[in-house]
Amino acid sequence: MGKVQPWAAVSGGKLHGDWCPRTKEGILGYLSCGSVKGVGPKVAEAIYKEFGLNTLEIMEEHPQELLKVRGISQKKLKGIVESYGKNKVFPGTHDIPGAL
């Protein structure tokens, strides 16, 4: 059994990387929950507005694209990239069968 944030139980959502549902609610919930340094609800919304359901793939494969989002500087991008890589599975999470 793996660990996934409680909000990851969004119905109808496909889990991305077995830890975050690929829905607007899941992506915004993950980005704004405090696990990604420098990203709160407003920045999460701006990132989602730019990349939509591809947001997590952009963050993993082409993080420099986040610089297109208003309010994300090179310095903020560095913090996002570092914390995103560390926090794909978080402390204080709940067991969900099949997750990492």
PDB file of C-alpha atoms in Angstrom:
ATOM      1  CA  MET A   1       0.000   0.000   0.000  1.00  0.00           C
ATOM      2  CA  GLY A   2       1.196   3.461  -0.805  1.00  0.00           C
ATOM      3  CA  LYS A   3       0.663   6.925   0.528  1.00  0.00           C
ATOM      4  CA  VAL A   4      -1.451   9.638  -1.087  1.00  0.00           C
ATOM      5  CA  GLN A   5      -2.835  12.918   0.213  1.00  0.00           C
ATOM      6  CA  PRO A   6      -6.481  12.759   1.375  1.00  0.00           C
ATOM      7  CA  TRP A   7      -7.591  15.080  -1.445  1.00  0.00           C
ATOM      8  CA  ALA A   8      -6.306  12.513  -3.960  1.00  0.00           C
ATOM      9  CA  ALA A   9      -9.520  10.566  -3.615  1.00  0.00           C
ATOM     10  CA  VAL A  10     -11.239  12.917  -6.072  1.00  0.00           C
ATOM     11  CA  SER A  11     -13.729  10.731  -7.908  1.00  0.00           C
ATOM     12  CA  GLY A  12     -13.244  10.131 -11.591  1.00  0.00           C
ATOM     13  CA  GLY A  13      -9.622  11.170 -11.365  1.00  0.00           C
ATOM     14  CA  LYS A  14      -6.812   9.179 -12.867  1.00  0.00           C
ATOM     15  CA  LEU A  15      -3.860   9.081 -10.505  1.00  0.00           C
ATOM     16  CA  HIS A  16      -0.779  10.735 -11.997  1.00  0.00           C
ATOM     17  CA  GLY A  17       2.338   8.821 -11.051  1.00  0.00           C
ATOM     18  CA  ASP A  18       0.157   6.920  -8.567  1.00  0.00           C
ATOM     19  CA  TRP A  19       0.046   9.904  -6.236  1.00  0.00           C
ATOM     20  CA  CYS A  20      -2.023  12.747  -7.667  1.00  0.00           C
ATOM     21  CA  PRO A  21      -5.258  12.594  -9.659  1.00  0.00           C
ATOM     22  CA  ARG A  22      -5.161  14.176 -13.107  1.00  0.00           C
ATOM     23  CA  THR A  23      -8.122  16.430 -12.547  1.00  0.00           C
ATOM     24  CA  LYS A  24      -8.249  20.180 -12.076  1.00  0.00           C
ATOM     25  CA  GLU A  25      -9.154  19.684  -8.411  1.00  0.00           C
ATOM     26  CA  GLY A  26      -6.378  17.149  -7.830  1.00  0.00           C
ATOM     27  CA  ILE A  27      -3.675  19.218  -9.483  1.00  0.00           C
ATOM     28  CA  LEU A  28      -4.717  22.442  -7.753  1.00  0.00           C
ATOM     29  CA  GLY A  29      -5.017  20.598  -4.437  1.00  0.00           C
ATOM     30  CA  TYR A  30      -1.518  19.179  -4.735  1.00  0.00           C
ATOM     31  CA  LEU A  31       0.103  22.412  -5.883  1.00  0.00           C
ATOM     32  CA  SER A  32      -1.550  24.592  -3.250  1.00  0.00           C
ATOM     33  CA  CYS A  33      -1.279  22.237  -0.250  1.00  0.00           C
ATOM     34  CA  GLY A  34       2.109  23.628   0.803  1.00  0.00           C
ATOM     35  CA  SER A  35       4.270  20.796  -0.501  1.00  0.00           C
ATOM     36  CA  VAL A  36       5.608  22.815  -3.430  1.00  0.00           C
ATOM     37  CA  LYS A  37       7.725  25.732  -2.231  1.00  0.00           C
ATOM     38  CA  GLY A  38       6.506  29.116  -3.421  1.00  0.00           C
ATOM     39  CA  VAL A  39       3.197  27.836  -4.744  1.00  0.00           C
ATOM     40  CA  GLY A  40       0.002  28.791  -2.983  1.00  0.00           C
ATOM     41  CA  PRO A  41      -3.553  28.881  -4.309  1.00  0.00           C
ATOM     42  CA  LYS A  42      -3.051  31.915  -6.613  1.00  0.00           C
ATOM     43  CA  VAL A  43       0.149  30.632  -8.226  1.00  0.00           C
ATOM     44  CA  ALA A  44      -1.324  27.128  -8.488  1.00  0.00           C
ATOM     45  CA  GLU A  45      -4.302  28.568 -10.362  1.00  0.00           C
ATOM     46  CA  ALA A  46      -1.999  30.528 -12.693  1.00  0.00           C
ATOM     47  CA  ILE A  47       0.080  27.416 -13.422  1.00  0.00           C
ATOM     48  CA  TYR A  48      -3.037  25.375 -14.083  1.00  0.00           C
ATOM     49  CA  LYS A  49      -4.480  28.107 -16.315  1.00  0.00           C
ATOM     50  CA  GLU A  50      -1.325  27.991 -18.455  1.00  0.00           C
ATOM     51  CA  PHE A  51      -0.866  24.206 -18.679  1.00  0.00           C
ATOM     52  CA  GLY A  52      -4.180  22.595 -17.710  1.00  0.00           C
ATOM     53  CA  LEU A  53      -4.146  18.824 -17.280  1.00  0.00           C
ATOM     54  CA  ASN A  54      -0.557  18.765 -18.575  1.00  0.00           C
ATOM     55  CA  THR A  55       0.679  20.707 -15.527  1.00  0.00           C
ATOM     56  CA  LEU A  56       2.335  17.783 -13.737  1.00  0.00           C
ATOM     57  CA  GLU A  57       4.024  16.530 -16.899  1.00  0.00           C
ATOM     58  CA  ILE A  58       5.378  20.040 -17.526  1.00  0.00           C
ATOM     59  CA  MET A  59       6.690  20.213 -13.963  1.00  0.00           C
ATOM     60  CA  GLU A  60       8.429  16.855 -14.318  1.00  0.00           C
ATOM     61  CA  GLU A  61       9.711  17.008 -17.881  1.00  0.00           C
ATOM     62  CA  HIS A  62       9.985  20.709 -18.798  1.00  0.00           C
ATOM     63  CA  PRO A  63       9.999  22.747 -15.569  1.00  0.00           C
ATOM     64  CA  GLN A  64      11.607  25.750 -17.294  1.00  0.00           C
ATOM     65  CA  GLU A  65       8.224  26.241 -19.002  1.00  0.00           C
ATOM     66  CA  LEU A  66       6.897  27.441 -15.637  1.00  0.00           C
ATOM     67  CA  LEU A  67       8.757  30.692 -16.299  1.00  0.00           C
ATOM     68  CA  LYS A  68       5.899  31.545 -18.702  1.00  0.00           C
ATOM     69  CA  VAL A  69       3.627  31.916 -15.671  1.00  0.00           C
ATOM     70  CA  ARG A  70       3.356  35.424 -14.277  1.00  0.00           C
ATOM     71  CA  GLY A  71       4.921  35.573 -10.820  1.00  0.00           C
ATOM     72  CA  ILE A  72       7.387  32.718 -11.316  1.00  0.00           C
ATOM     73  CA  SER A  73      10.956  33.976 -11.399  1.00  0.00           C
ATOM     74  CA  GLN A  74      14.132  31.962 -11.899  1.00  0.00           C
ATOM     75  CA  LYS A  75      14.598  31.953  -8.096  1.00  0.00           C
ATOM     76  CA  LYS A  76      11.049  30.759  -7.438  1.00  0.00           C
ATOM     77  CA  LEU A  77      11.413  28.124 -10.172  1.00  0.00           C
ATOM     78  CA  LYS A  78      14.470  26.699  -8.415  1.00  0.00           C
ATOM     79  CA  GLY A  79      12.497  26.289  -5.170  1.00  0.00           C
ATOM     80  CA  ILE A  80       9.557  24.742  -7.027  1.00  0.00           C
ATOM     81  CA  VAL A  81      11.763  22.212  -8.828  1.00  0.00           C
ATOM     82  CA  GLU A  82      13.624  21.225  -5.651  1.00  0.00           C
ATOM     83  CA  SER A  83      10.518  20.836  -3.507  1.00  0.00           C
ATOM     84  CA  TYR A  84       8.459  19.151  -6.243  1.00  0.00           C
ATOM     85  CA  GLY A  85      11.056  16.410  -6.647  1.00  0.00           C
ATOM     86  CA  LYS A  86      11.212  15.804  -2.897  1.00  0.00           C
ATOM     87  CA  ASN A  87       7.470  15.844  -2.264  1.00  0.00           C
ATOM     88  CA  LYS A  88       5.891  13.445  -4.701  1.00  0.00           C
ATOM     89  CA  VAL A  89       5.024  11.338  -1.645  1.00  0.00           C
ATOM     90  CA  PHE A  90       4.414  13.314   1.522  1.00  0.00           C
ATOM     91  CA  PRO A  91       4.574  12.748   5.271  1.00  0.00           C
ATOM     92  CA  GLY A  92       1.214  12.646   7.025  1.00  0.00           C
ATOM     93  CA  THR A  93      -0.579  10.933   4.180  1.00  0.00           C
ATOM     94  CA  HIS A  94      -3.157   8.149   4.016  1.00  0.00           C
ATOM     95  CA  ASP A  95      -2.856   4.662   2.583  1.00  0.00           C
ATOM     96  CA  ILE A  96      -4.512   4.066  -0.761  1.00  0.00           C
ATOM     97  CA  PRO A  97      -4.178   0.643  -2.368  1.00  0.00           C
ATOM     98  CA  GLY A  98      -2.044   0.593  -5.497  1.00  0.00           C
ATOM     99  CA  ALA A  99      -0.253   3.849  -4.792  1.00  0.00           C
ATOM    100  CA  LEU A 100       3.515   4.037  -4.315  1.00  0.00           C
TER     101      LEU A 100
END
